[in-house]
Amino acid sequence: MLIERSSAWQEAFIERLENREQWDSWTLYKMSYDISKNNLITDFKGLQSLKYLPNVTPLAHQLEVAERVIEEMNGKAILADEVGLGKTIEAGLILKEYLIRGLVKKALILVPASLANQWVEELQLKFHIPAMLYRKNFDLDYLDVVVMSMDTAKRSPHKEKIYAQDYDLIIVDEAHKLKNHKTISYTFVQNLKKKFCLLLTATPIQNDVFELFYLITLLKQGHLGSYETFKSTFSANKRDVEQDSFLNELVNQVMVRNRRQDTGIEWTNRQVQVIPVEFTDKEREAYELISGLKDVSSVFSGAFSTITLQREMCSSQEATLGTLKKLSADCRSTDEIAYVNEVIQQLGNLSVHSKAEKAVDLIIKANDKVILFTEYRATQMYLCEYFHSKGISSVLFNGKLSKNSREWIKHLFKQNAQVLIATESGAEGINLQFCHHVINYDLPWNPMKLEQRIGRVHRLGQEHDVHIYNLAIQDTIEDHILGVLQGKIEVFEKVVGQLDDILKTTKKSEEDVHVSATNPRISKTILQ
Amino acid sequence: MYPQQIHGYLRQFFNENNCPIVNGNEHYMTVQLTVEMDKKIMNRPFYWRYIESVNETPNPAQITLITNIQQLNEGVKGEVVHLGSPRLHQLFQVTKDMGSYVKMYEQLQTRQGEQAVLTPWLSVNYKISFRSQQTKEALHSLGINLMTGAVFQEFQGKLNNLNLAMEPPENVFNLPYIITPVRALDRLDAVIDRIVGEEDRNWAVESKKRWQKDQAVLDYFYEGQDVKPECYEIEKQAMEERFKPRITIEIVNGGLFYLRN
């Protein structure tokens, strides 16, 4: 057994025996002994940190997570609680515990730039951990607990500075961003030494089960075997129940996931509705023209550009026009140009988008604060203008806003405006419990994005049932998206565990079932 | 530590360091720091360098520490101090630094013409940490008689009951030690090693099991690869740091004591 001791005390003791230094006070000597005795960690198990944190009252599930991660998982885990259950608190508790127990001296916390300040504040104010926000030219030798944006950390010269340090604990927030093993971020984290490591994400699977494979492999190489064996055992087309439960068990050894309903806290309900929207005849015509573009010109023949245009057409004329004009610059033949121009003209003739009208109906009916999510900046602008013409006040929120502007927009929304129109990139890290209506104006391909969106309002502190309206235009690409979303949710639930309602309606709510039932096509897609 | 314990600790700490408490009740205190204490805890080296270079009258700070914010209704402004707050942690550290080495004499009443004898002792308080992926600590207070070499445990408890002072009492003869303090310290170190050796080792066995299990998973992942990539070595290293059982022996404080037998 390795025994470490220092001779420093002995040397200074000899100095005093030889009368070169003064002796200390007996009172302070006794006090020092008492402090050591009072603060002694007498057990391997249990959390010491709580008595050091009188200002934090962790919830039962957060304490369980912290204890399980430290005692059973050896400090290496994916913290995958649903959005809004306090993963930051859990990570803070674990970090604090390790600091108190002396097992961690240096910790690195990698986060999206937009969340960096929030992390520093929470660690300092709630946990009394002297965390610092990294700035260029800071000397990492002198920073024991440092918060850094992933985008900065993965680049030179910061990357090299980090590798030169010896971190005991690595925390990665929003770790689903590491799902792709070919990215620089992934390689960067892969090559960090991970004595202890916490990966935080509410959405460990976004699209397919391989994302989880790579995330777990990043945390603990070999836990799910090699890629080849994993692929042959768990590939999507020949999975069975037995294998699913085996995989589920393996995953649970390195991942903790609390669901809202497991927390013992009274949660308000989610009322999820799919709101079918009908195109007008003219809109339908324009949609068909756009779908036909691929047969007319090679510029549009890529499946991706057609789908993009179709989705944009389901959102707003403005979004469609933007992409159309950009692509049409590549058109050469007069036939192509004529066709594209016809489409553009057709779009110009359209009046208010049917979806926008529907959105206004919903907002008026809600008669309350509403968050509306769209995938497109052009739609964002369009809706803002249209809402204004209808006497509805709105503010815009997107990923380009600085921290101060974000706070200001949030404040405006709370105090003045009825609607917050946000793009995807705005959905991260803002908390808006004072609002309980969410309109998903456009649907993303990824169900976890929907979960993140809903998580902005359905979190601790929400007092009302949360109403979620998923808008989908009938007989368009959006039907297909609904189907894909449902498929991905099924994979997630088999491997990771249940998800709170995102798409489907709760059984209790007959009214909602009724809404879906009026549209047999869509209800089939959702419920199959 | 409860608020009242912390309050008591702070009061004692500042009294001992000649920092007068100028205001307060049982829930807060305003303390006038001395120059020395200001330098130790206020973290303003530039101020002190300036004052000393221009020879100006120093103006050490006053600080207000609140030990029980719930009980406070007078609108007192100050730092809230509780277990885990950086300020208290800092004062603990200062206490440790300023209370590491003592030389003390037991005080006795002697009758006229009588001569008493005091025996030298070395006492050392050890803190042992057992570490792997988890940790536990133990405190051992040992005392060794520098005349006979007899060793006693729980020595601090015995010392706390005695009337000790930094100066020897009058008419008392202090025996010169036979075992030098440095040799005695070696002996206590050996005693601590024996105590540590007798501790339950299950925690270390358990850690090694976990270590082997994780190492097996990692090796399986790279099975058949003769030249293993860098991240294999990194992970192997991380595993060793995580699981390898080790024991740290630290001396909290210690001193020379002249005691009546």
Short mmCIF file of C-alpha atoms in Angstrom, two decimals, chain A residues 167-397:
data_model
loop_
_atom_site.label_atom_id
_atom_site.label_comp_id
_atom_site.label_asym_id
_atom_site.label_seq_id
_atom_site.Cartn_x
_atom_site.Cartn_y
_atom_site.Cartn_z
CA TYR A 167 -7.57 17.75 -14.36
CA ASP A 168 -9.21 15.39 -11.90
CA LEU A 169 -12.77 16.03 -13.03
CA ILE A 170 -14.17 16.92 -16.45
CA ILE A 171 -17.78 18.09 -16.75
CA VAL A 172 -19.37 18.51 -20.17
CA ASP A 173 -22.74 20.27 -20.33
CA GLU A 174 -25.10 19.73 -23.28
CA ALA A 175 -23.07 16.63 -24.06
CA HIS A 176 -25.37 15.52 -26.88
CA LYS A 177 -23.26 17.88 -28.96
CA LEU A 178 -20.62 15.17 -28.81
CA LYS A 179 -22.87 12.64 -30.54
CA ASN A 180 -20.80 12.75 -33.72
CA HIS A 181 -17.47 11.02 -33.19
CA LYS A 182 -15.95 12.68 -36.22
CA THR A 183 -16.12 16.20 -34.80
CA ILE A 184 -13.23 18.15 -33.31
CA SER A 185 -15.08 18.44 -30.01
CA TYR A 186 -15.37 14.67 -29.76
CA THR A 187 -11.69 14.06 -30.44
CA PHE A 188 -10.77 16.81 -28.02
CA VAL A 189 -12.74 15.26 -25.16
CA GLN A 190 -11.62 11.77 -26.13
CA ASN A 191 -7.99 12.70 -25.55
CA LEU A 192 -8.61 14.33 -22.17
CA LYS A 193 -7.70 12.26 -19.16
CA LYS A 194 -10.93 11.48 -17.35
CA LYS A 195 -10.21 10.45 -13.78
CA PHE A 196 -13.74 11.51 -12.99
CA CYS A 197 -16.13 12.63 -15.71
CA LEU A 198 -19.72 13.82 -15.94
CA LEU A 199 -21.54 14.20 -19.22
CA LEU A 200 -24.78 16.19 -18.90
CA THR A 201 -27.57 15.82 -21.43
CA ALA A 202 -31.31 15.44 -21.29
CA THR A 203 -31.26 13.87 -24.70
CA PRO A 204 -28.60 11.16 -24.99
CA ILE A 205 -30.19 9.84 -28.17
CA GLN A 206 -31.33 12.33 -30.75
CA ASN A 207 -31.57 10.33 -33.93
CA ASP A 208 -30.25 6.83 -33.54
CA VAL A 209 -28.78 4.42 -31.05
CA PHE A 210 -25.21 4.91 -32.32
CA GLU A 211 -25.11 8.38 -30.83
CA LEU A 212 -25.50 6.77 -27.45
CA PHE A 213 -22.81 4.26 -28.36
CA TYR A 214 -20.33 7.03 -29.06
CA LEU A 215 -21.30 9.05 -26.00
CA ILE A 216 -20.82 6.05 -23.71
CA THR A 217 -17.60 5.07 -25.45
CA LEU A 218 -16.32 8.58 -24.83
CA LEU A 219 -17.05 8.17 -21.14
CA LYS A 220 -15.92 4.58 -20.79
CA GLN A 221 -14.18 2.93 -23.69
CA GLY A 222 -15.31 -0.63 -24.28
CA HIS A 223 -18.42 -0.47 -22.11
CA LEU A 224 -20.62 -1.25 -25.11
CA GLY A 225 -17.92 -3.24 -26.91
CA SER A 226 -16.41 -2.28 -30.23
CA TYR A 227 -18.40 -0.52 -32.90
CA GLU A 228 -18.60 -3.67 -35.01
CA THR A 229 -19.92 -5.93 -32.27
CA PHE A 230 -22.32 -3.24 -31.13
CA LYS A 231 -23.58 -2.78 -34.65
CA SER A 232 -24.12 -6.47 -35.28
CA THR A 233 -25.83 -7.03 -31.93
CA PHE A 234 -28.01 -3.98 -31.69
CA SER A 235 -28.54 -2.77 -35.25
CA ALA A 236 -31.97 -1.36 -35.77
CA ASN A 237 -33.45 -3.93 -38.10
CA LYS A 238 -32.98 -7.05 -36.04
CA ARG A 239 -33.44 -5.93 -32.51
CA ASP A 240 -35.63 -7.90 -30.18
CA VAL A 241 -36.99 -7.33 -26.72
CA GLU A 242 -34.36 -9.41 -24.98
CA GLN A 243 -31.50 -7.50 -26.55
CA ASP A 244 -33.21 -4.21 -25.85
CA SER A 245 -33.43 -4.96 -22.17
CA PHE A 246 -29.81 -6.15 -22.13
CA LEU A 247 -28.69 -2.92 -23.78
CA ASN A 248 -30.90 -0.96 -21.42
CA GLU A 249 -29.17 -2.60 -18.46
CA LEU A 250 -25.69 -1.83 -19.81
CA VAL A 251 -26.68 1.78 -20.41
CA ASN A 252 -28.04 2.13 -16.90
CA GLN A 253 -24.69 1.16 -15.43
CA VAL A 254 -23.20 4.40 -16.69
CA MET A 255 -26.24 6.64 -16.99
CA VAL A 256 -28.71 8.07 -14.50
CA ARG A 257 -31.98 9.40 -15.74
CA ASN A 258 -34.79 10.82 -13.67
CA ARG A 259 -38.13 11.51 -15.19
CA ARG A 260 -40.40 14.24 -13.94
CA GLN A 261 -42.89 11.74 -12.59
CA ASP A 262 -40.16 9.85 -10.64
CA THR A 263 -39.20 12.90 -8.66
CA GLY A 264 -42.05 12.82 -6.18
CA ILE A 265 -42.80 16.42 -7.02
CA GLU A 266 -46.23 17.40 -8.25
CA TRP A 267 -45.73 18.25 -11.89
CA THR A 268 -48.26 20.06 -13.96
CA ASN A 269 -49.55 18.17 -16.97
CA ARG A 270 -48.58 18.46 -20.57
CA GLN A 271 -51.50 18.92 -22.92
CA VAL A 272 -50.08 18.04 -26.28
CA GLN A 273 -52.11 18.56 -29.43
CA VAL A 274 -51.35 18.14 -33.08
CA ILE A 275 -53.10 20.94 -34.88
CA PRO A 276 -53.75 20.01 -38.50
CA VAL A 277 -53.67 22.91 -40.93
CA GLU A 278 -55.10 22.92 -44.45
CA PHE A 279 -53.34 24.69 -47.29
CA THR A 280 -55.53 26.98 -49.40
CA ASP A 281 -55.87 25.91 -53.04
CA LYS A 282 -53.34 28.50 -54.12
CA GLU A 283 -50.84 27.44 -51.49
CA ARG A 284 -51.34 23.82 -52.47
CA GLU A 285 -50.64 24.77 -56.08
CA ALA A 286 -47.41 26.53 -55.13
CA TYR A 287 -46.38 23.55 -53.00
CA GLU A 288 -46.89 21.18 -55.92
CA LEU A 289 -44.89 23.47 -58.21
CA ILE A 290 -42.03 23.46 -55.72
CA SER A 291 -42.18 19.69 -55.41
CA GLY A 292 -41.96 19.51 -59.20
CA LEU A 293 -38.82 21.66 -59.42
CA LYS A 294 -36.57 18.64 -59.21
CA ASP A 295 -37.92 17.31 -62.51
CA VAL A 296 -37.34 20.61 -64.28
CA SER A 297 -33.83 21.53 -63.27
CA SER A 298 -30.77 19.69 -62.06
CA VAL A 299 -30.12 22.54 -59.65
CA PHE A 300 -33.05 21.28 -57.57
CA SER A 301 -32.55 17.59 -58.11
CA GLY A 302 -30.80 16.94 -54.81
CA ALA A 303 -33.29 15.39 -52.38
CA PHE A 304 -32.11 17.80 -49.75
CA SER A 305 -32.99 20.99 -51.58
CA THR A 306 -36.47 19.74 -52.44
CA ILE A 307 -37.16 18.78 -48.86
CA THR A 308 -35.79 22.09 -47.64
CA LEU A 309 -38.03 24.02 -49.98
CA GLN A 310 -41.04 21.91 -49.08
CA ARG A 311 -40.49 22.47 -45.40
CA GLU A 312 -40.02 26.17 -45.95
CA MET A 313 -43.22 26.31 -47.95
CA CYS A 314 -44.95 24.81 -44.94
CA SER A 315 -43.54 27.67 -42.88
CA SER A 316 -43.80 30.91 -44.87
CA GLN A 317 -43.45 32.35 -48.35
CA GLU A 318 -40.55 34.44 -47.11
CA ALA A 319 -38.51 31.42 -46.03
CA THR A 320 -39.17 29.71 -49.34
CA LEU A 321 -38.26 32.75 -51.41
CA GLY A 322 -34.91 33.11 -49.71
CA THR A 323 -33.74 29.62 -50.62
CA LEU A 324 -35.38 29.71 -54.04
CA LYS A 325 -33.63 32.92 -55.05
CA LYS A 326 -30.30 31.64 -53.83
CA LEU A 327 -30.60 28.38 -55.79
CA SER A 328 -32.02 30.02 -58.91
CA ALA A 329 -28.75 31.91 -59.36
CA ASP A 330 -27.32 28.59 -60.55
CA CYS A 331 -30.02 28.09 -63.18
CA ARG A 332 -28.75 28.40 -66.75
CA SER A 333 -31.36 27.39 -69.33
CA THR A 334 -34.25 29.72 -70.13
CA ASP A 335 -36.76 26.95 -69.37
CA GLU A 336 -35.40 26.57 -65.89
CA ILE A 337 -35.39 30.28 -65.28
CA ALA A 338 -38.93 30.66 -66.60
CA TYR A 339 -40.21 27.89 -64.33
CA VAL A 340 -38.49 29.29 -61.28
CA ASN A 341 -39.78 32.76 -62.04
CA GLU A 342 -43.29 31.37 -62.29
CA VAL A 343 -42.93 29.80 -58.89
CA ILE A 344 -41.62 33.04 -57.47
CA GLN A 345 -44.52 34.95 -58.95
CA GLN A 346 -47.01 32.43 -57.62
CA LEU A 347 -45.51 32.83 -54.17
CA GLY A 348 -45.75 36.59 -54.46
CA ASN A 349 -49.47 36.32 -55.15
CA LEU A 350 -50.21 34.38 -52.00
CA SER A 351 -51.81 36.19 -49.14
CA VAL A 352 -51.44 35.31 -45.46
CA HIS A 353 -49.94 31.86 -44.84
CA SER A 354 -52.56 29.43 -43.52
CA LYS A 355 -50.32 28.39 -40.66
CA ALA A 356 -49.78 31.96 -39.56
CA GLU A 357 -53.54 32.44 -39.43
CA LYS A 358 -53.88 29.31 -37.36
CA ALA A 359 -51.15 30.52 -35.02
CA VAL A 360 -53.01 33.79 -34.49
CA ASP A 361 -56.20 31.84 -33.68
CA LEU A 362 -54.31 29.83 -31.09
CA ILE A 363 -52.69 32.90 -29.54
CA ILE A 364 -56.02 34.71 -29.27
CA LYS A 365 -57.64 31.63 -27.79
CA ALA A 366 -54.80 31.18 -25.29
CA ASN A 367 -55.19 34.81 -24.24
CA ASP A 368 -51.89 34.51 -22.38
CA LYS A 369 -48.12 34.45 -22.91
CA VAL A 370 -47.06 32.17 -25.76
CA ILE A 371 -43.70 30.94 -27.02
CA LEU A 372 -43.60 30.13 -30.69
CA PHE A 373 -40.74 28.18 -32.22
CA THR A 374 -39.85 28.33 -35.88
CA GLU A 375 -36.93 26.84 -37.78
CA TYR A 376 -36.44 29.89 -40.02
CA ARG A 377 -35.27 33.44 -39.41
CA ALA A 378 -37.34 34.66 -42.40
CA THR A 379 -40.47 33.17 -40.87
CA GLN A 380 -39.58 34.79 -37.59
CA MET A 381 -39.56 38.26 -39.21
CA TYR A 382 -42.70 37.52 -41.19
CA LEU A 383 -44.66 36.40 -38.14
CA CYS A 384 -43.53 39.38 -36.10
CA GLU A 385 -44.91 41.71 -38.77
CA TYR A 386 -48.12 39.74 -39.23
CA PHE A 387 -48.78 39.54 -35.50
CA HIS A 388 -48.23 43.27 -35.26
CA SER A 389 -50.87 43.85 -37.95
CA LYS A 390 -53.25 41.78 -35.82
CA GLY A 391 -52.48 43.82 -32.73
CA ILE A 392 -50.44 41.08 -31.05
CA SER A 393 -47.18 42.24 -29.50
CA SER A 394 -44.13 40.02 -29.95
CA VAL A 395 -40.38 39.93 -29.39
CA LEU A 396 -37.73 37.96 -31.29
CA PHE A 397 -35.19 35.62 -29.80
#
